């Protein structure tokens, strides 16, 4: 730990900031935000001579006097350009010279060792050139679209945007979000085959070599057929390696060749400009052109990972040589996108010299484009030129060392180990030790918790027993389940007669659910036959975002009612009533898993997500900045255990509050030897030292349940409750 006192001037004021280098540069920006109300993404920090301070290394080399400037509009664009230039020029002149020299030496060596085997390159590429033409078949498009739950994926795409606060996305944003949901759905719906189960008894099989394809198999391009003998009944099971994606829509199984083949068809069926990526070191995946990013985006359907092209070199430890992008209108060498070790890769490219390779690819591309108009060809060539410039720039960009890539996830463990693509069961996801400041889009969670209060008050008044109260909530939950199962844009259901002893009480209480319906963007109204209908009140996506929260909240309330000695006014205390929950704050953490275990997942109110800190078992932290920098008294908080891996549960922690946004901290609560008995268990804690007004809170998690069994920390949810204002 290195402590520094920094004097930061902003407008006409100067602030003394105690900066702990262990906390990182983002925490400093967080502190400045609390002092100046300039959001972290609007901060430009200047050192001597106007030098822009953009990370810890910049900060270490300057004096302790800084100047903070708020950026916006044109100035923000200028600063972004300056930052990009700094990133692009991150290599020193000496490093760049070494890289160029190494590249020249590799090219010279290639001149002596390359076999100039144009035929070998063409023979490996041409089958894939023929294959991608199948992706343009309208019949295959139609058959592919029929197998996809489009409405559900569109809803999930809009939910993902809504959880970021984007309830009015552009078509480009929607298309990009749908593509990612298509990727995640495909990952869950397609099956990886190590060795197929026995056709006769379903037991495990072992390889018996190759067989000859029959006419039914060759009809769908299965030139290779693997044979497997059952370990139990000795029956032979055939595993044809189909190349026609139309057949793969039916079988929905295979290895990376089948996965990428079928997924690329899906991408084309939904109108995405797509291409198949062939890696000569034995892997295949997909790229789609992203209008929102203005470039090609890497998508690996086997792994369910997107836009992380260094996955193979840094995660799988692959020694890449040739990576080609194969599309209906051209073939391109994109190896440089997937490496930061170009001289090393170049030394392994010994099949053909670089000029000869470029000529081969140019010939294939020219042939594929010969029927296109000159205008289309010109546009494609301009895009090719831009892509090559971007790839060259990124090749020399400084690595983001905070991002950790996983080893290969698809395939059984022994197979991955044999290919040297397995890292460990613990390092099985993308992670980052440099978490940005994120905003919690969770006001709907607070509104749902608050809306349960009048419902519970009336339950005491109307319900003769705990059982009746639970039944009333179950009736309401069943109505919402029926609503959830309907198409999300037109949700509407009738409150039908309920065969329950509590049905009459529920009918009397229905009006008291209005606040809860409003929190779900729903409303009740009179139906055509005099029935009472529950239907959408506003944006259907807001309902989709909120429904999982209310299901989990109702489950918790029903459980807590069951735990009460009896249902009366004295039982209606926290945590049964979760009043004054803090929401819409900013969150910063010591690390996070990407993209599903980010810091804000701890505050989204659902059991379907969690905050995961890949290196948190040895200690980690999360900071919550109160919305609008308000000063509040924290009186209680609640944790929920995550879905799996109890060894990662929090065991010891300290809760601190800050009255100056994190410049200094005051102890509020400390817990040791805590234990969660089951998954999704909620545990409530009252603050042991209340009365301290804070605008930021920090949890420092000191130990997990079993640090010898894991390097990770995880928590399902965190809820913070303020005292009455």
XYZ file of C-alpha atoms in Angstrom:
725
model
C 0.000 0.000 0.000
C 1.230 3.483 -0.907
C -0.666 6.458 0.504
C -0.430 9.812 -1.244
C -2.087 13.125 -0.528
C -3.106 14.832 -3.746
C -4.146 18.468 -4.114
C -6.816 18.575 -6.815
C -8.037 21.928 -8.085
C -11.424 22.228 -9.754
C -12.967 25.562 -10.792
C -12.110 27.891 -7.888
C -11.658 25.197 -5.234
C -8.825 22.908 -4.168
C -9.448 19.541 -2.510
C -7.012 17.415 -0.508
C -7.507 13.768 -1.424
C -5.905 10.825 0.368
C -5.202 8.296 -2.377
C -4.408 4.662 -1.565
C -2.643 3.090 -4.567
C -4.059 -0.331 -3.653
C -7.552 0.986 -4.385
C -6.707 1.825 -7.989
C -7.242 4.784 -10.276
C -11.012 4.236 -10.651
C -11.468 4.715 -6.901
C -9.665 8.085 -7.162
C -12.126 9.136 -9.872
C -14.935 7.983 -7.594
C -13.552 10.163 -4.776
C -13.324 13.171 -7.091
C -16.922 12.576 -8.177
C -18.112 12.769 -4.559
C -16.220 16.027 -4.022
C -16.976 17.813 -7.300
C -20.110 16.082 -8.676
C -18.227 15.527 -11.952
C -19.093 11.930 -13.030
C -16.093 9.649 -13.629
C -16.775 9.394 -17.366
C -16.777 13.207 -17.613
C -13.480 13.737 -15.789
C -10.297 14.955 -17.431
C -7.442 14.926 -14.919
C -4.406 17.017 -15.790
C -0.917 16.964 -14.325
C 2.006 19.268 -14.965
C 2.214 20.864 -18.410
C -1.348 19.787 -19.139
C -0.406 16.083 -19.280
C -3.551 13.913 -19.260
C -3.616 11.414 -16.404
C -5.405 8.270 -17.614
C -4.152 5.466 -15.352
C -2.039 4.595 -12.305
C 1.206 4.678 -14.273
C 0.550 8.286 -15.325
C -0.274 9.200 -11.742
C 2.934 7.663 -10.409
C 5.112 9.834 -12.633
C 3.662 13.270 -11.854
C 3.594 15.683 -8.949
C 0.957 15.637 -6.239
C -0.840 18.662 -7.730
C -3.611 17.906 -10.198
C -6.321 19.801 -12.029
C -9.795 18.383 -12.765
C -11.738 19.577 -15.798
C -15.289 18.558 -16.705
C -15.588 17.467 -20.315
C -18.602 17.484 -22.613
C -19.627 17.850 -26.239
C -16.803 18.572 -28.639
C -14.202 18.691 -25.888
C -15.183 15.160 -24.867
C -14.586 13.935 -28.411
C -11.156 15.619 -28.442
C -10.184 13.975 -25.168
C -11.426 10.611 -26.440
C -9.260 11.057 -29.534
C -6.254 11.939 -27.385
C -6.836 8.899 -25.215
C -7.125 6.642 -28.270
C -3.893 8.050 -29.675
C -2.164 7.378 -26.383
C -3.422 3.805 -26.445
C -2.374 3.300 -30.052
C 1.068 4.694 -29.299
C 1.360 2.785 -26.045
C 4.496 1.012 -27.285
C 7.686 2.930 -26.834
C 9.856 3.648 -29.862
C 12.263 0.992 -28.638
C 9.514 -1.629 -28.304
C 8.148 -0.793 -31.735
C 11.624 -1.025 -33.270
C 12.130 -4.455 -31.699
C 8.767 -5.599 -33.038
C 9.567 -4.408 -36.569
C 12.967 -6.061 -36.442
C 11.448 -9.339 -35.240
C 8.867 -9.173 -38.035
C 11.577 -8.585 -40.641
C 13.602 -11.529 -39.320
C 10.534 -13.774 -39.393
C 9.782 -12.735 -42.976
C 13.370 -13.464 -43.983
C 13.222 -16.881 -42.330
C 9.892 -17.576 -44.011
C 11.541 -16.906 -47.386
C 13.862 -19.858 -46.778
C 11.441 -22.336 -45.189
C 8.147 -21.729 -47.016
C 7.263 -24.465 -49.462
C 5.243 -22.176 -51.775
C 2.423 -24.707 -51.671
C -0.398 -22.682 -53.234
C -2.319 -25.876 -53.864
C -2.249 -26.839 -50.177
C -3.679 -23.471 -49.147
C -6.349 -23.561 -51.849
C -7.319 -27.143 -50.993
C -7.866 -26.242 -47.340
C -9.828 -23.060 -48.058
C -11.954 -24.073 -51.061
C -14.324 -26.486 -49.231
C -15.247 -23.675 -46.857
C -15.722 -21.283 -49.784
C -18.251 -23.771 -51.183
C -19.822 -24.238 -47.759
C -20.561 -20.556 -47.121
C -22.550 -20.408 -50.356
C -25.147 -22.638 -48.663
C -25.784 -19.854 -46.153
C -27.366 -17.797 -48.941
C -30.114 -20.319 -49.675
C -33.605 -18.844 -48.847
C -34.957 -22.316 -48.024
C -32.232 -22.897 -45.463
C -32.935 -19.419 -44.033
C -36.611 -20.235 -43.613
C -35.920 -23.593 -41.981
C -33.401 -22.002 -39.607
C -35.764 -19.225 -38.497
C -38.495 -21.775 -37.756
C -36.323 -23.409 -35.093
C -35.637 -20.167 -33.172
C -37.908 -18.796 -30.377
C -37.735 -15.336 -31.931
C -40.196 -13.640 -29.563
C -38.337 -14.854 -26.483
C -34.950 -13.813 -27.866
C -36.292 -10.380 -28.831
C -37.624 -9.985 -25.280
C -34.305 -11.039 -23.765
C -32.461 -8.644 -26.064
C -34.660 -5.731 -24.988
C -34.356 -6.768 -21.334
C -30.562 -6.712 -21.620
C -30.763 -3.154 -22.962
C -33.344 -2.147 -20.353
C -31.083 -3.340 -17.550
C -28.560 -0.822 -18.846
C -31.214 1.911 -18.715
C -31.793 1.867 -22.483
C -35.567 1.527 -22.936
C -35.639 3.259 -26.321
C -32.877 1.539 -28.293
C -32.197 2.165 -31.965
C -32.679 -0.642 -34.469
C -28.906 -1.067 -34.660
C -28.760 -1.503 -30.876
C -31.656 -3.972 -30.939
C -30.061 -5.979 -33.751
C -26.766 -6.194 -31.869
C -28.521 -7.287 -28.660
C -30.560 -9.905 -30.558
C -27.382 -11.324 -32.122
C -25.896 -11.881 -28.663
C -29.078 -13.558 -27.436
C -29.007 -15.767 -30.538
C -25.453 -16.752 -29.583
C -26.423 -17.582 -25.966
C -29.513 -19.529 -27.090
C -27.458 -21.507 -29.608
C -24.892 -22.342 -26.934
C -27.682 -23.876 -24.827
C -29.583 -25.614 -27.646
C -26.726 -27.267 -29.587
C -24.985 -30.336 -28.129
C -21.254 -31.033 -28.072
C -20.287 -34.597 -28.999
C -17.167 -36.186 -27.557
C -18.352 -39.721 -28.253
C -22.044 -40.337 -29.056
C -24.200 -42.478 -26.743
C -25.039 -45.952 -28.000
C -27.935 -46.006 -30.463
C -29.242 -49.225 -28.864
C -28.921 -48.797 -25.102
C -27.767 -45.202 -24.607
C -24.604 -46.140 -22.696
C -21.099 -44.759 -23.255
C -19.099 -45.688 -26.329
C -15.442 -45.722 -27.382
C -13.871 -44.890 -30.734
C -13.447 -47.675 -33.306
C -11.994 -45.594 -36.139
C -13.611 -44.413 -39.364
C -16.285 -45.910 -41.621
C -17.585 -45.317 -45.143
C -20.485 -42.900 -45.529
C -23.717 -44.336 -46.927
C -25.946 -42.584 -49.468
C -28.192 -40.970 -46.823
C -25.140 -39.509 -45.094
C -23.383 -38.266 -48.235
C -26.626 -36.520 -49.236
C -25.833 -33.967 -46.503
C -22.104 -33.765 -47.099
C -20.910 -36.345 -44.571
C -17.735 -37.504 -46.284
C -16.403 -38.718 -42.916
C -18.163 -41.102 -40.537
C -16.752 -41.915 -37.088
C -17.533 -45.339 -35.589
C -18.022 -46.002 -31.868
C -18.478 -49.318 -30.022
C -20.756 -49.469 -26.984
C -19.009 -50.317 -23.707
C -22.073 -52.348 -22.609
C -23.751 -54.049 -25.583
C -20.936 -53.787 -28.183
C -23.302 -52.190 -30.704
C -21.603 -49.918 -33.308
C -22.906 -46.316 -33.411
C -22.196 -44.113 -36.415
C -21.396 -40.410 -36.076
C -21.521 -38.792 -39.541
C -19.766 -35.396 -39.732
C -22.418 -33.511 -41.698
C -21.366 -30.390 -43.620
C -24.820 -29.256 -44.714
C -26.175 -26.867 -42.057
C -29.714 -27.857 -43.066
C -29.094 -31.315 -41.598
C -27.469 -29.790 -38.511
C -30.701 -27.895 -37.814
C -32.173 -31.369 -37.283
C -29.348 -33.196 -35.483
C -28.237 -30.173 -33.388
C -24.989 -31.829 -32.373
C -21.333 -32.021 -33.290
C -17.988 -30.413 -32.577
C -16.655 -26.980 -33.461
C -17.053 -27.544 -37.230
C -20.755 -28.323 -36.891
C -21.290 -25.590 -34.304
C -19.765 -22.800 -36.386
C -21.357 -24.115 -39.576
C -24.875 -24.126 -38.148
C -24.519 -20.898 -36.172
C -23.239 -18.972 -39.194
C -26.333 -20.109 -41.097
C -28.495 -18.739 -38.260
C -26.670 -15.404 -38.468
C -27.267 -15.157 -42.210
C -30.913 -16.269 -41.781
C -31.504 -13.231 -39.577
C -29.788 -10.873 -41.981
C -26.408 -10.413 -40.314
C -23.406 -9.916 -42.582
C -21.493 -13.011 -41.507
C -18.454 -15.069 -42.350
C -16.935 -18.358 -41.245
C -13.499 -18.184 -39.584
C -11.080 -21.010 -40.313
C -8.108 -21.488 -37.990
C -5.485 -23.844 -39.429
C -4.631 -25.000 -35.879
C -7.994 -26.787 -35.763
C -10.851 -24.524 -34.776
C -13.738 -22.767 -36.522
C -15.953 -19.879 -35.396
C -17.988 -16.946 -36.746
C -17.640 -13.222 -37.333
C -20.499 -10.790 -37.925
C -20.210 -7.204 -39.039
C -21.556 -4.951 -36.282
C -22.943 -1.597 -37.468
C -23.019 -0.436 -33.832
C -19.265 -1.079 -33.508
C -18.435 -0.275 -37.120
C -16.300 -3.422 -37.464
C -16.359 -7.209 -37.571
C -17.162 -8.893 -34.250
C -15.769 -12.254 -33.124
C -18.421 -14.799 -32.003
C -17.550 -18.295 -30.791
C -20.731 -20.410 -30.530
C -18.921 -23.325 -28.841
C -17.850 -21.101 -25.944
C -20.689 -18.551 -25.947
C -18.026 -15.806 -25.982
C -18.123 -12.731 -28.190
C -15.854 -9.849 -29.189
C -12.770 -11.306 -27.510
C -10.478 -12.303 -30.367
C -7.470 -12.891 -28.081
C -9.329 -15.778 -26.422
C -7.366 -18.430 -28.323
C -3.866 -17.044 -27.929
C -4.170 -15.772 -24.349
C -6.780 -18.187 -22.957
C -6.320 -21.417 -24.864
C -2.561 -20.803 -25.316
C -2.852 -21.616 -29.021
C 0.170 -21.247 -31.279
C -1.720 -19.678 -34.173
C -0.424 -19.561 -37.746
C -3.192 -18.908 -40.309
C -6.690 -17.560 -39.602
C -8.946 -16.857 -42.590
C -12.342 -15.152 -42.806
C -14.452 -16.826 -45.499
C -17.577 -15.068 -46.763
C -19.813 -15.227 -49.811
C -17.959 -12.279 -51.332
C -14.346 -12.777 -50.320
C -11.632 -14.515 -48.293
C -9.360 -12.503 -46.003
C -6.336 -13.233 -43.847
C -7.401 -11.969 -40.394
C -4.687 -13.669 -38.338
C -3.457 -10.335 -36.965
C -6.829 -9.736 -35.283
C -6.295 -12.830 -33.154
C -2.723 -12.295 -31.983
C -0.472 -9.854 -30.165
C 2.584 -11.975 -30.994
C 2.786 -11.407 -34.733
C 6.528 -12.099 -35.191
C 6.077 -15.457 -33.416
C 3.038 -16.294 -35.525
C 4.864 -15.223 -38.684
C 7.694 -17.639 -37.916
C 5.150 -20.491 -37.997
C 3.621 -19.479 -41.351
C 5.781 -21.740 -43.518
C 3.294 -23.159 -46.017
C 3.550 -20.251 -48.410
C 5.221 -16.825 -48.548
C 3.192 -13.763 -47.623
C 3.112 -12.259 -51.171
C 2.019 -15.598 -52.646
C -0.644 -16.027 -49.980
C -1.998 -12.543 -50.682
C -2.166 -13.407 -54.386
C -4.087 -16.647 -53.701
C -6.648 -14.899 -51.517
C -6.981 -12.072 -54.016
C -7.713 -14.555 -56.817
C -10.387 -16.352 -54.775
C -11.980 -13.042 -53.755
C -11.964 -11.748 -57.328
C -13.740 -14.920 -58.484
C -16.397 -14.592 -55.764
C -17.077 -10.963 -56.714
C -17.095 -11.310 -60.493
C -20.899 -11.110 -60.752
C -21.224 -8.083 -58.466
C -21.685 -4.536 -59.700
C -18.738 -2.146 -59.727
C -20.448 -0.046 -57.034
C -20.794 -3.035 -54.703
C -17.207 -4.133 -55.351
C -15.958 -0.628 -54.638
C -17.858 -0.537 -51.312
C -16.509 -3.955 -50.329
C -12.950 -2.941 -51.161
C -13.283 0.206 -49.054
C -14.548 -1.837 -46.116
C -11.673 -4.301 -46.600
C -9.198 -1.429 -46.550
C -10.668 0.018 -43.357
C -10.653 -3.409 -41.702
C -6.978 -3.997 -42.486
C -6.095 -0.558 -41.065
C -7.997 -1.303 -37.857
C -6.333 -4.721 -37.503
C -2.874 -3.181 -37.957
C -3.635 -0.538 -35.318
C -4.922 -3.076 -32.800
C -1.902 -5.314 -33.396
C 0.266 -2.630 -31.775
C -2.218 -1.657 -29.077
C -1.225 -2.176 -25.463
C -2.871 -5.266 -23.947
C -5.515 -4.809 -21.275
C -3.747 -6.810 -18.598
C -6.759 -6.573 -16.280
C -8.735 -8.975 -18.515
C -8.156 -12.674 -17.888
C -9.198 -15.184 -20.551
C -10.443 -18.716 -19.812
C -9.116 -21.926 -21.291
C -11.314 -23.944 -23.610
C -14.725 -24.836 -22.163
C -16.198 -27.043 -24.915
C -15.286 -30.727 -25.054
C -14.532 -33.122 -22.213
C -11.661 -32.397 -19.867
C -9.342 -35.139 -21.114
C -9.750 -34.011 -24.735
C -8.998 -30.375 -23.822
C -5.948 -31.396 -21.798
C -4.665 -33.479 -24.719
C -4.937 -30.397 -26.943
C -3.233 -28.215 -24.277
C -6.313 -25.936 -24.275
C -7.417 -26.571 -20.675
C -6.462 -24.089 -17.958
C -8.396 -24.988 -14.787
C -11.958 -25.456 -13.579
C -11.648 -22.241 -11.553
C -10.548 -20.047 -14.480
C -13.529 -20.847 -16.662
C -14.777 -17.383 -17.585
C -13.730 -13.964 -18.776
C -12.850 -11.734 -15.871
C -11.466 -8.301 -15.172
C -9.552 -6.949 -12.209
C -10.282 -3.389 -13.362
C -14.003 -2.793 -12.885
C -15.399 0.500 -14.227
C -17.889 2.618 -12.291
C -21.333 1.240 -13.147
C -24.796 2.677 -12.518
C -27.466 0.511 -10.899
C -30.677 0.467 -12.952
C -32.741 -0.925 -10.091
C -35.433 1.568 -9.110
C -38.027 -1.074 -10.087
C -36.607 -3.356 -7.358
C -37.132 -0.693 -4.702
C -40.622 0.084 -6.040
C -41.604 -3.593 -5.843
C -40.319 -3.934 -2.269
C -42.145 -0.769 -1.218
C -45.385 -1.815 -2.948
C -45.555 -5.009 -0.895
C -46.115 -2.965 2.271
C -49.833 -2.115 1.734
C -50.480 -5.677 0.569
C -49.023 -7.127 3.760
C -50.901 -4.631 5.933
C -54.207 -5.738 4.396
C -53.258 -9.394 4.733
C -53.202 -8.923 8.512
C -56.590 -7.259 8.384
C -58.307 -9.802 6.110
C -56.481 -13.114 6.607
C -57.558 -15.455 9.409
C -54.236 -17.312 9.372
C -50.702 -17.472 8.034
C -51.856 -20.197 5.641
C -54.564 -17.977 4.173
C -52.119 -15.090 3.755
C -49.685 -17.335 1.916
C -52.490 -18.668 -0.305
C -53.520 -15.125 -1.315
C -49.984 -14.295 -2.373
C -49.761 -17.631 -4.238
C -52.961 -16.748 -6.152
C -51.466 -13.421 -7.202
C -48.203 -15.105 -8.147
C -50.062 -17.613 -10.345
C -51.746 -14.726 -12.210
C -48.342 -13.177 -12.888
C -46.951 -16.538 -14.053
C -49.816 -16.814 -16.556
C -49.027 -13.290 -17.708
C -45.318 -14.036 -18.079
C -46.025 -17.012 -20.327
C -47.804 -14.789 -22.868
C -46.097 -12.867 -25.726
C -44.333 -9.964 -24.016
C -45.714 -7.191 -26.253
C -49.401 -8.097 -25.718
C -49.575 -9.475 -22.177
C -53.112 -9.629 -20.845
C -54.859 -12.170 -18.610
C -58.144 -12.404 -16.740
C -58.460 -12.857 -13.004
C -60.547 -16.024 -13.144
C -62.425 -17.664 -10.337
C -60.002 -19.426 -8.034
C -60.786 -22.740 -6.364
C -59.368 -21.884 -2.973
C -60.679 -21.190 0.493
C -58.941 -17.816 0.261
C -60.513 -16.817 -3.080
C -63.085 -14.467 -1.502
C -60.424 -12.721 0.545
C -58.260 -12.335 -2.564
C -61.153 -10.685 -4.451
C -61.611 -8.176 -1.620
C -57.874 -7.464 -1.531
C -57.314 -7.105 -5.276
C -57.496 -3.308 -5.175
C -54.612 -3.221 -2.710
C -52.338 -4.851 -5.292
C -52.583 -1.778 -7.540
C -49.333 -0.227 -6.254
C -47.538 -3.501 -6.883
C -49.025 -3.722 -10.383
C -47.872 -0.164 -11.030
C -44.333 -1.131 -10.001
C -44.552 -3.833 -12.687
C -45.878 -1.396 -15.337
C -49.176 -3.298 -15.216
C -52.752 -2.282 -14.457
C -56.126 -3.885 -13.733
C -59.177 -2.980 -15.763
C -62.661 -4.248 -16.557
C -62.689 -6.891 -19.290
C -65.210 -7.353 -22.090
C -67.268 -9.918 -20.161
C -67.215 -8.068 -16.894
C -64.083 -9.854 -15.733
C -61.109 -8.087 -14.212
C -58.094 -8.172 -16.506
C -54.429 -7.604 -15.745
C -52.633 -6.027 -18.699
C -49.734 -3.814 -19.734
C -49.854 -0.223 -18.553
C -46.837 1.159 -20.434
C -43.568 -0.109 -21.879
C -43.748 -3.940 -22.111
C -39.978 -4.204 -21.592
C -40.275 -2.602 -18.151
C -42.709 -5.367 -17.245
C -40.298 -7.991 -18.581
C -37.451 -6.542 -16.503
C -39.544 -6.374 -13.326
C -41.372 -9.729 -13.398
C -38.407 -11.899 -12.260
C -37.878 -9.517 -9.336
C -41.476 -9.758 -8.111
C -41.460 -13.572 -8.345
C -38.406 -13.774 -6.127
C -39.753 -11.098 -3.774
C -43.086 -12.940 -3.400
C -41.244 -16.204 -2.734
C -39.264 -14.506 0.020
C -42.351 -12.933 1.593
C -44.253 -16.235 1.520
C -41.269 -17.941 3.154
C -40.995 -15.243 5.851
C -44.724 -15.483 6.590
C -44.229 -19.195 7.157
C -41.418 -18.456 9.611
C -43.473 -16.000 11.701
C -44.903 -17.246 14.984
C -48.152 -15.615 13.903
C -49.159 -12.964 11.396
C -49.805 -9.692 13.197
C -48.576 -6.086 13.209
C -45.553 -7.015 15.296
C -44.504 -9.538 12.638
C -44.535 -6.850 9.970
C -41.006 -5.717 10.642
C -37.906 -5.731 8.519
C -36.940 -7.906 6.638
C -40.545 -8.912 5.954
C -41.088 -5.271 5.045
C -38.123 -4.037 3.014
C -38.640 -0.294 3.253
C -36.347 2.537 2.153
C -34.148 0.389 -0.060
C -31.401 2.447 -1.701
C -31.384 2.380 -5.499
C -29.970 4.031 -8.641
C -26.525 4.451 -7.113
C -23.090 3.964 -8.643
C -21.082 0.820 -8.009
C -17.382 0.092 -8.176
C -15.728 -3.236 -7.334
C -12.280 -4.776 -7.077
C -13.054 -7.086 -10.008
C -15.848 -8.870 -11.863
C -16.705 -11.664 -14.261
C -17.622 -10.632 -17.805
C -20.325 -10.304 -18.998
C -22.702 -12.007 -16.529
C -21.069 -11.527 -13.133
C -20.543 -7.767 -13.180
C -20.792 -5.644 -10.037
C -24.318 -4.294 -10.662
C -25.662 -7.872 -10.725
C -25.528 -7.702 -6.926
C -28.278 -5.077 -6.968
C -30.675 -6.263 -9.694
C -33.110 -8.055 -7.359
C -33.136 -11.458 -9.081
C -31.786 -14.905 -8.317
C -30.723 -15.339 -11.935
C -27.553 -13.300 -11.535
C -24.696 -12.699 -9.128
C -21.609 -10.584 -8.643
C -18.560 -12.790 -9.038
C -15.017 -11.718 -8.198
C -12.627 -14.254 -9.784
C -9.782 -13.430 -7.374
C -11.955 -12.501 -4.400
C -11.343 -15.453 -2.079
C -8.223 -13.734 -0.762
C -10.161 -10.506 -0.215
C -12.231 -8.139 -2.341
C -14.438 -5.057 -2.050
C -17.461 -3.328 -3.523
C -18.378 0.361 -3.114
C -21.890 1.809 -3.414
C -22.200 5.568 -4.068
C -25.662 6.887 -3.095
C -27.641 8.449 -5.944
C -27.314 12.239 -6.232
C -24.640 12.132 -3.533
C -27.359 12.126 -0.830
C -26.439 11.662 2.809
C -28.313 8.723 4.376
C -28.245 6.674 7.549
C -27.855 2.972 6.793
C -29.815 0.886 9.311
C -29.814 -2.586 7.745
C -28.661 -4.652 4.813
C -29.412 -8.061 3.357
C -27.296 -10.620 1.517
C -28.491 -13.518 -0.622
C -26.299 -16.520 -1.375
C -25.674 -17.245 -5.049
C -26.897 -20.173 -7.126
C -23.960 -22.557 -6.683
C -20.505 -23.141 -5.191
C -21.098 -22.549 -1.447
C -17.326 -22.432 -0.923
C -17.417 -18.957 -2.545
C -19.960 -17.516 -0.056
C -18.927 -14.527 2.078
C -17.827 -15.548 5.557
C -16.116 -12.502 7.140
C -16.676 -8.894 6.144
C -16.555 -5.270 7.228
C -19.111 -2.608 6.255
C -17.920 1.000 6.203
C -19.609 4.318 5.466
C -18.115 7.539 4.116
C -19.398 11.083 4.430
C -17.080 12.333 1.662
C -17.616 9.775 -1.104
C -14.755 7.497 -0.161
C -11.993 9.871 0.919
C -12.227 8.409 4.429
C -14.213 5.522 5.917
C -16.078 4.916 9.187
C -16.791 1.414 10.545
C -20.532 0.606 10.555
C -20.662 -3.160 10.971
C -18.401 -6.204 11.182
C -19.355 -9.856 10.819
C -17.316 -13.046 11.167
C -17.926 -16.772 10.679
C -21.195 -16.286 8.787
C -22.654 -19.328 7.041
C -25.346 -19.684 4.362
C -27.163 -23.001 4.795
C -28.604 -23.167 1.268
C -28.609 -21.510 -2.135
C -30.656 -18.317 -2.593
C -30.821 -17.931 1.175
C -31.345 -14.364 2.385
C -29.724 -13.196 5.608
C -30.633 -9.866 7.157
C -28.270 -7.764 9.279
C -28.907 -4.623 11.297
C -26.092 -2.105 11.309
C -24.327 -2.336 14.666
C -23.226 1.331 14.607
C -26.145 3.311 13.128
C -26.544 7.074 13.174
C -23.644 7.881 10.831
C -24.693 9.814 7.736
C -22.925 8.603 4.588
C -23.052 9.102 0.851
C -20.988 5.993 0.077
C -20.701 2.510 1.542
C -17.995 -0.096 1.194
C -18.093 -3.816 1.902
C -14.670 -5.355 2.377
C -15.050 -9.128 2.148
C -12.166 -10.621 4.104
C -12.785 -14.355 3.739
C -14.943 -16.853 1.886
C -16.408 -20.044 3.271
C -13.541 -22.238 2.027
C -10.567 -20.356 0.597
C -8.679 -23.624 0.078
C -11.308 -24.825 -2.394
C -11.626 -21.708 -4.530
C -9.984 -18.491 -5.649
C -13.383 -16.866 -6.261
C -15.919 -14.833 -4.306
C -19.584 -14.546 -5.211
C -22.819 -13.150 -3.827
C -26.336 -13.354 -5.222
C -27.594 -9.977 -4.077
C -26.979 -7.030 -1.778
C -29.789 -4.761 -0.543
C -29.108 -1.616 1.483
C -31.832 -0.057 3.654
C -31.813 3.505 4.949
C -33.514 4.871 8.043
C -36.736 6.848 7.777
C -36.109 10.332 6.444
